[in-house]
XYZ file of C-alpha atoms in Angstrom:
538
model
C 36.616 107.837 99.253
C 35.757 111.516 99.863
C 38.404 113.419 102.067
C 38.184 117.074 102.829
C 40.711 119.511 102.481
C 40.823 119.915 106.390
C 41.687 116.172 106.693
C 44.608 116.830 104.364
C 45.743 119.837 106.426
C 45.633 117.809 109.460
C 47.546 114.890 108.073
C 50.204 116.968 106.164
C 50.344 120.266 108.047
C 52.441 122.805 105.953
C 53.368 121.306 102.582
C 56.979 122.830 102.284
C 58.082 120.868 105.191
C 56.732 117.495 103.730
C 59.152 114.892 102.385
C 58.610 111.655 100.616
C 60.081 108.228 101.732
C 59.399 104.540 101.947
C 58.943 102.363 104.920
C 60.758 99.082 104.594
C 58.133 96.543 105.078
C 59.105 94.095 102.296
C 62.219 93.481 100.316
C 65.190 95.828 100.501
C 64.850 98.799 98.128
C 66.786 98.564 94.926
C 68.772 101.528 93.942
C 66.351 102.443 91.060
C 63.468 102.437 93.583
C 65.339 104.772 95.777
C 66.114 107.213 92.900
C 62.420 107.031 91.761
C 61.447 107.877 95.400
C 63.643 110.902 95.578
C 62.493 112.279 92.211
C 58.939 111.584 93.098
C 59.331 113.583 96.396
C 61.102 116.219 94.636
C 58.449 116.642 91.973
C 55.414 116.699 94.521
C 57.077 119.111 97.098
C 55.332 122.399 97.240
C 51.945 121.303 96.330
C 48.755 122.983 97.790
C 46.450 121.287 99.997
C 43.995 120.760 97.107
C 46.660 119.145 95.049
C 47.871 116.927 97.930
C 44.299 115.764 98.295
C 44.129 114.893 94.595
C 47.423 113.193 94.769
C 46.876 111.129 98.040
C 43.240 110.163 97.519
C 42.957 109.609 93.772
C 43.074 106.683 91.266
C 46.823 107.082 91.014
C 47.145 106.389 94.890
C 47.945 102.652 94.275
C 51.073 103.592 92.393
C 51.896 106.661 94.768
C 51.242 104.801 97.927
C 52.298 101.288 97.278
C 54.102 101.232 93.983
C 55.272 98.455 91.652
C 57.768 97.093 94.330
C 55.057 96.339 96.881
C 56.377 98.730 99.549
C 54.511 101.370 101.570
C 55.454 105.009 101.488
C 55.279 107.558 104.218
C 54.914 111.256 104.187
C 57.228 112.852 106.645
C 57.149 116.431 108.241
C 60.644 117.365 108.873
C 59.561 119.619 111.881
C 57.846 117.154 114.200
C 59.589 114.520 116.275
C 56.350 112.538 117.106
C 54.105 110.301 115.023
C 50.598 111.659 114.385
C 48.515 109.354 112.531
C 48.211 106.202 110.719
C 45.326 105.488 108.576
C 44.223 102.778 106.268
C 41.705 102.944 103.519
C 40.699 100.822 100.538
C 40.567 101.462 96.901
C 40.972 99.633 93.630
C 40.181 96.351 95.280
C 43.158 96.235 97.483
C 43.947 97.763 100.819
C 46.245 100.816 100.725
C 48.221 102.377 103.623
C 48.589 106.062 104.080
C 51.139 106.593 106.903
C 51.438 110.249 107.995
C 54.611 110.302 110.069
C 56.402 113.401 111.341
C 60.001 113.244 111.942
C 62.908 115.493 112.476
C 64.972 116.792 109.643
C 67.776 114.932 107.976
C 70.175 116.868 110.125
C 69.677 114.652 113.079
C 71.998 116.723 115.396
C 75.037 115.493 117.398
C 75.954 113.087 120.016
C 75.763 114.524 123.429
C 78.981 115.204 125.094
C 79.901 113.939 128.579
C 79.686 117.492 129.878
C 76.087 117.856 128.241
C 75.002 114.509 129.732
C 76.366 115.569 133.092
C 74.324 118.801 132.992
C 71.199 116.750 131.993
C 71.727 114.637 134.885
C 72.018 117.596 137.201
C 68.852 119.058 135.754
C 66.990 115.853 136.598
C 68.263 115.807 140.033
C 67.128 119.434 140.622
C 63.844 118.843 139.039
C 62.909 115.350 139.504
C 59.304 115.798 138.536
C 60.269 116.568 134.922
C 59.453 113.724 132.554
C 61.883 112.359 130.228
C 60.281 114.022 127.168
C 60.377 117.377 128.894
C 64.142 116.733 129.883
C 64.721 115.984 126.144
C 63.113 119.392 125.205
C 65.126 121.333 127.839
C 68.264 119.600 126.479
C 67.454 120.837 122.928
C 67.149 124.361 124.071
C 70.034 124.498 126.637
C 72.503 122.781 124.250
C 71.251 124.598 121.162
C 70.623 121.212 119.424
C 68.758 121.208 115.904
C 66.457 118.430 117.430
C 65.693 117.107 120.924
C 67.180 113.769 121.927
C 64.476 110.916 122.393
C 63.003 109.916 125.515
C 64.834 106.609 125.401
C 68.132 108.460 125.010
C 67.439 110.404 128.143
C 66.361 107.233 130.077
C 69.765 105.520 128.972
C 71.732 108.617 130.189
C 69.956 108.625 133.489
C 70.557 104.981 134.105
C 74.221 105.485 133.302
C 74.581 108.437 135.682
C 77.230 106.838 137.594
C 79.666 106.113 134.800
C 79.056 109.496 133.228
C 79.917 111.339 136.449
C 83.030 109.227 136.734
C 84.052 110.214 133.253
C 83.377 113.921 133.925
C 85.678 113.668 136.984
C 88.342 112.152 134.766
C 88.160 114.856 132.279
C 86.788 112.843 129.420
C 84.659 115.099 127.205
C 83.566 112.815 124.483
C 82.679 109.114 123.528
C 85.999 107.124 123.622
C 86.984 104.013 121.708
C 86.226 100.962 123.810
C 89.036 98.458 124.698
C 87.484 95.044 124.256
C 90.555 93.068 125.800
C 92.670 95.196 128.064
C 95.371 92.262 128.291
C 95.754 92.186 124.470
C 95.952 95.871 124.309
C 98.805 95.891 126.828
C 100.689 93.074 125.261
C 100.306 94.385 121.610
C 101.402 97.930 122.722
C 104.524 96.405 124.346
C 105.301 94.725 121.129
C 105.041 97.874 119.229
C 107.254 99.708 121.675
C 109.881 96.988 121.222
C 109.592 97.375 117.529
C 110.204 100.905 117.634
C 113.146 100.531 120.032
C 114.610 97.971 117.606
C 113.794 100.131 114.486
C 111.624 97.316 113.226
C 109.412 98.238 110.287
C 105.570 97.895 111.200
C 102.559 96.994 109.307
C 99.076 96.211 109.799
C 99.531 92.723 108.769
C 102.472 92.303 111.251
C 100.202 93.897 114.099
C 97.332 91.478 113.258
C 99.614 88.503 113.124
C 101.238 89.454 116.504
C 97.680 89.828 117.978
C 96.385 86.475 116.835
C 99.552 85.013 118.365
C 98.833 86.812 121.618
C 95.199 85.584 121.693
C 96.431 81.955 121.171
C 98.821 82.115 123.960
C 95.975 83.164 126.479
C 94.215 80.513 128.547
C 90.957 79.466 126.931
C 88.916 80.330 129.977
C 89.952 84.012 129.791
C 90.344 84.384 126.022
C 87.998 86.912 124.582
C 85.593 85.971 121.678
C 86.670 88.786 119.368
C 87.500 89.016 115.556
C 90.685 91.062 114.749
C 88.923 93.110 112.022
C 90.125 96.151 110.168
C 88.069 98.353 112.130
C 89.636 96.871 115.442
C 93.240 97.446 114.175
C 92.226 101.065 112.939
C 90.847 101.826 116.637
C 94.049 100.237 118.193
C 96.262 102.494 116.086
C 94.096 105.583 116.790
C 94.262 104.903 120.651
C 97.988 104.445 120.603
C 98.808 107.300 118.137
C 100.140 104.851 115.469
C 100.399 106.136 111.799
C 102.364 104.560 109.119
C 104.291 107.138 107.018
C 105.283 106.540 103.547
C 108.683 105.128 102.918
C 109.442 103.349 99.590
C 112.641 101.968 98.193
C 112.542 102.058 94.427
C 113.979 99.108 92.345
C 117.671 99.751 91.871
C 118.324 102.102 94.627
C 121.380 101.756 96.637
C 121.203 99.985 99.970
C 122.409 102.952 101.834
C 119.491 105.132 100.942
C 117.199 103.087 103.112
C 118.862 104.249 106.375
C 117.685 107.835 105.397
C 114.442 106.978 107.209
C 113.920 108.287 110.722
C 114.674 105.596 113.247
C 111.928 104.423 115.427
C 109.175 105.757 113.136
C 106.566 103.460 111.450
C 107.676 102.788 108.033
C 106.498 100.671 105.070
C 108.466 98.953 102.275
C 107.108 97.994 99.056
C 108.446 94.555 97.839
C 108.113 93.068 94.436
C 104.458 92.122 93.751
C 105.478 88.482 93.113
C 105.850 88.068 96.724
C 102.529 89.122 97.250
C 101.103 86.766 94.797
C 103.104 83.768 96.359
C 101.492 84.550 99.608
C 98.075 84.801 98.155
C 98.656 81.313 96.651
C 100.230 79.905 99.715
C 103.194 78.661 97.694
C 106.961 79.615 98.277
C 107.679 83.066 97.069
C 109.976 83.532 94.076
C 113.259 85.393 94.822
C 113.511 88.823 93.104
C 117.070 89.894 91.910
C 117.904 93.410 92.598
C 121.603 93.875 91.848
C 123.152 91.603 94.541
C 120.267 91.648 96.800
C 117.204 89.151 97.098
C 113.898 89.449 99.000
C 113.717 86.834 101.557
C 110.204 85.127 101.328
C 110.259 84.551 105.062
C 110.225 88.299 105.684
C 106.759 89.551 106.418
C 105.245 91.449 103.569
C 104.682 95.072 104.800
C 101.585 96.885 103.748
C 100.804 100.302 105.283
C 98.235 103.203 105.154
C 98.510 104.944 101.841
C 98.625 108.619 102.232
C 98.754 109.318 98.436
C 96.008 108.537 95.907
C 96.457 105.320 94.075
C 95.234 104.270 90.569
C 95.113 100.779 89.160
C 95.476 100.408 85.450
C 94.845 97.218 83.426
C 96.591 96.357 80.241
C 99.190 98.945 81.252
C 102.252 97.604 79.385
C 101.576 99.369 76.032
C 99.429 101.824 74.129
C 96.702 103.677 75.932
C 97.400 101.884 79.264
C 101.031 102.809 79.134
C 100.074 106.438 78.595
C 97.856 106.292 81.461
C 100.769 105.002 83.757
C 103.067 107.832 82.407
C 100.455 110.503 83.116
C 99.655 109.389 86.613
C 103.238 108.771 87.609
C 103.979 112.288 86.453
C 101.155 113.463 88.532
C 102.666 111.741 91.766
C 99.948 109.090 92.156
C 100.747 105.481 93.338
C 100.337 103.528 90.171
C 99.324 99.925 90.126
C 100.197 98.614 86.619
C 98.750 95.158 85.533
C 99.600 93.212 82.683
C 99.286 89.515 81.680
C 102.932 88.473 81.934
C 105.547 90.226 83.999
C 108.420 88.358 82.238
C 107.454 89.072 78.660
C 109.705 90.896 76.327
C 108.492 94.336 75.623
C 107.801 95.508 79.058
C 110.929 97.676 79.334
C 108.954 100.881 78.639
C 106.632 100.122 81.500
C 109.485 99.248 83.978
C 111.303 102.447 82.979
C 108.345 104.423 84.243
C 108.802 102.670 87.581
C 105.188 102.169 88.701
C 104.507 101.631 92.460
C 103.438 98.110 91.860
C 103.379 95.754 88.703
C 100.703 92.908 89.114
C 100.280 89.995 86.734
C 96.508 90.128 85.650
C 94.810 88.251 82.754
C 91.155 89.774 82.771
C 89.889 86.837 80.851
C 90.869 84.416 83.654
C 88.796 84.658 86.863
C 91.400 82.905 89.047
C 93.956 85.549 87.884
C 91.647 88.273 89.042
C 91.208 86.692 92.403
C 94.911 86.242 92.753
C 95.607 89.879 92.069
C 92.668 90.961 94.339
C 94.286 88.965 97.154
C 97.684 90.470 96.470
C 96.229 93.900 96.778
C 94.344 93.104 100.011
C 94.327 96.247 102.282
C 95.456 98.734 99.540
C 93.032 101.538 98.912
C 92.472 102.307 95.254
C 90.895 105.714 94.283
C 90.627 105.163 90.759
C 90.230 101.859 88.745
C 90.897 102.199 85.004
C 89.650 99.038 82.998
C 91.658 99.608 79.968
C 92.543 96.018 78.970
C 90.739 94.926 75.991
C 90.917 93.229 72.424
C 89.777 93.831 68.899
C 88.499 91.787 66.073
C 86.416 93.538 63.557
C 85.194 90.523 61.732
C 82.401 90.586 59.266
C 79.134 88.622 59.091
C 80.798 85.560 57.505
C 84.003 85.655 59.420
C 82.564 85.840 62.870
C 82.842 82.661 64.913
C 81.494 81.442 68.108
C 84.962 81.331 69.604
C 85.623 84.815 68.575
C 82.377 86.141 70.131
C 82.896 84.455 73.475
C 86.605 85.633 73.602
C 85.930 89.210 73.053
C 82.928 89.146 75.551
C 85.062 87.638 78.174
C 87.796 90.111 77.618
C 86.006 93.377 76.807
C 82.852 93.035 78.877
C 82.911 90.353 81.618
C 86.703 90.858 82.565
C 86.087 94.584 83.602
C 83.091 93.657 85.585
C 84.881 90.957 87.440
C 87.755 93.116 88.118
C 85.780 95.987 89.480
C 83.743 93.578 91.640
C 86.893 91.953 93.050
C 88.286 95.365 94.010
C 85.255 96.911 95.564
C 86.934 96.440 99.085
C 89.862 98.438 97.786
C 87.532 101.239 96.493
C 85.706 101.368 99.849
C 89.096 101.916 101.700
C 89.588 104.969 99.479
C 86.123 106.161 100.001
C 86.744 105.747 103.756
C 89.991 107.799 103.627
C 89.078 110.461 100.879
C 85.242 110.331 100.568
C 84.874 108.781 97.117
C 86.371 106.463 94.506
C 85.813 105.905 90.769
C 85.825 103.120 88.105
C 86.613 104.237 84.501
C 85.751 102.014 81.738
C 87.631 102.594 78.557
C 85.037 101.479 75.931
C 84.203 102.648 72.600
C 81.498 104.264 70.499
C 81.572 101.116 68.383
C 79.279 99.618 71.055
C 76.526 102.249 70.391
C 73.465 101.049 68.794
C 72.158 104.345 67.567
C 75.704 105.234 66.155
C 76.215 102.033 64.198
C 75.810 103.207 60.490
C 78.483 100.787 58.925
C 77.551 97.439 60.173
C 80.177 94.559 60.609
C 82.627 94.021 63.891
C 79.714 91.882 65.216
C 81.650 90.468 68.156
C 83.296 93.628 68.886
C 80.203 95.819 68.897
C 78.329 93.472 71.076
C 81.085 93.085 73.660
C 81.498 96.959 74.083
C 77.778 97.328 74.197
C 77.685 94.733 76.882
C 80.413 96.655 78.788
C 78.195 99.655 78.746
C 75.269 97.794 79.992
C 77.280 96.155 82.903
C 78.698 99.583 83.821
C 75.226 101.164 83.889
C 74.131 98.605 86.409
C 77.455 98.861 88.342
C 76.968 102.570 88.661
C 73.556 102.175 90.208
C 74.871 99.625 92.597
C 78.053 101.411 93.661
C 76.656 104.996 93.906
C 75.344 104.525 97.418
C 78.765 103.530 98.643
C 80.255 106.823 96.994
C 81.770 104.860 94.265
C 81.285 106.574 90.701
C 81.527 104.965 87.305
C 82.649 106.588 83.801
C 82.374 105.373 80.117
C 85.041 106.730 78.082
C 85.555 106.649 74.373
C 89.383 106.987 73.528
C 89.020 107.907 69.928
C 90.601 105.994 67.014
C 93.995 105.716 68.710
C 97.299 104.855 66.964
C 98.157 101.542 68.695
C 98.281 97.933 67.934
C 94.641 97.844 68.838
C 93.868 99.773 65.707
C 96.666 98.169 63.658
C 98.489 101.539 64.033
C 96.034 103.190 61.762
C 94.582 105.586 64.295
C 94.594 109.327 63.871
C 95.015 110.028 67.552
C 98.293 109.384 69.517
C 97.806 107.692 73.034
C 99.144 110.554 75.016
C 96.537 112.962 73.326
C 93.549 110.474 74.027
C 94.763 109.936 77.736
C 95.154 113.717 78.151
C 91.333 114.034 77.396
C 90.290 111.036 79.317
C 92.248 112.043 82.403
C 90.572 115.556 82.160
C 87.148 113.923 82.219
C 87.968 111.668 85.150
C 89.243 114.675 87.241
C 86.023 116.407 86.605
C 83.736 113.416 87.639
C 81.537 113.634 90.678
C 79.454 111.236 92.556
C 75.970 111.267 91.378
C 76.756 112.497 87.803
C 74.539 110.599 85.401
C 76.448 107.719 83.511
C 77.209 108.928 79.857
C 79.492 107.622 77.131
C 81.920 110.645 76.938
C 84.083 111.324 74.040
C 87.829 111.780 75.088
C 87.990 115.269 73.276
C 85.555 117.732 74.740
C 83.632 115.352 76.645
C 80.733 115.359 74.285
C 77.947 112.712 75.042
C 77.800 109.775 72.512
C 74.475 108.213 72.118
C 74.089 104.690 73.221
C-alpha cells in the first residue's frame, strides 16, 4: 500500500505532539504490555514525516499496530480534542487498524467550580444561540482551563441549572460529599456527640457497628440499600470533622497515665494482638495480664487512623528481624513484629523493644497468614519486610524432597502469600502517603550466574524462586504505587548461618534500611547488596 507523505501529515500533524497508546478492544492490558507501549512511544517520538510513513505503512506495521496481544494501537495528538480520522487497510494477509485520534493532553484540566458553572449558565442565557461546543471553548478561555470541557459536560451543566443556581445562592463553591441517607447521618452524628460527651473512645469499627445497628432499626420500606464501605465512613468523618488522634498505652504503664488524654477527643487504644486474633477467628478472646489489669474481650477493639508510618517485619524475634525492629522503633515508626509463637521462650529481647504490635504468624501456614491479615484489617502498612526464612545447605546426596518442599514453602511461597494478603493494608498507606513498599530479604545464593560452588540445592532454588515471584509482584503492584525490593543481607552472624557470618545484624540492617529509604516507585527491580547497594547478577 503506497501512502504519500502528505497523507501522513494529514493523519499525524506535528510529530512532537504525537503520543502512542492502546485502545482496549480485547483483554485487559498486562503490565508488561503497558511498559512496552510506553517504551515504544518514547522511542518513536520525534520522528520526521518520512520516518513515520516508514513505520506506519511498512512490513513491521503488524507488530506496531496490532502487536502480539491482539490489541489495536492509536496515535494521539495531544493538542486536539476531536477525533479526525479512522482508517483501515490490509496487509500481511490480515486486516490492520490505524486509528488516528487527536485528544487533549494528559493534564485534563480541573473540575468546574459552582461559580464557573453559574457563569457558564449566565453566558448561555445571554447568548442562547451559542452551541454547546462554542460554550465549551468560551469556558476554556474565560476560566483559563488547559482544555475545554466536552459538549456533554456543558449539556449536563445546562440541564442542572436550577440546582447549580441554588448552590450558588447558598455559597457552595465546589462539589460536596453526597449524603446517601440523611436519617442515618443524623443518628450516627448524635451517637458521636454522645460518645464525646461521655468521653468514650471512638474508632471506625465502633462507628460501623453503630451504623449497622441504626440501619437494622429502620423500617424495611424506608431502609436505604447501601453498603457501609471504608469510603463511606471516610466521607462521614470528613463531613463531620472527625479525625482519630494517636493515643497509645504501652504495656506496663500506670493506669493513671491514660487520663492524660484530652477529654472529648477521638482517641485510640492499642490492645494486645491476641484479642484481634480471637475476633478474627470468632472465638472467645484470651485474657491478657497487665499487672493487675485484664483486657475485657467484650470491649470493642479500637482501631484508628494511623498518622505515623508503619512497618511490618516477619521473623522479628531474633537475628536480622530483631535488628530491623530495633532500627524502626528508634526511628519512631509503628512496628508490627511477627513471630511464630508469642509465648515461646527467647522473645524477651523483642518484648523489651516494645513494638507497636506483636502478631503470631507462621509464613509456611496459609491459615496463619489469613488470620494475621484479618487481625490487621484496616491498619495501613507503609513497608512490609519479608525477613522470615530458613536455611539448609544440603549437598547432592543429602537433599530430600521434604527439605526442598519445606524451604520452598518458607523462603519463596510464604513471602508471596504474606504480601498478597496485605495488599489492602499497603493500599491504605498509598492512599495516605502516596506509596508503599515490599522488601524481600533474599540472598545472592539464589543467583544462577553467581553460583560457582554448587550444593545447597533446596536453598538456592527457594531463594531463586523468591526472586522470580518478586519480579512478577513488582510488575503487578507498580500501577498501584507499591514498589518492591530484593535485598542481599550478606553473610550475617546469626543462627541462620550457624553464627559463622562476618557481618553483624545491625551492620546489615543499617545498609538495607538505607537502600529502602532511597527506593522510589518505578525503580527497576534489582538484587541489591546491603553494603553500597551494588547490583548482584541474577
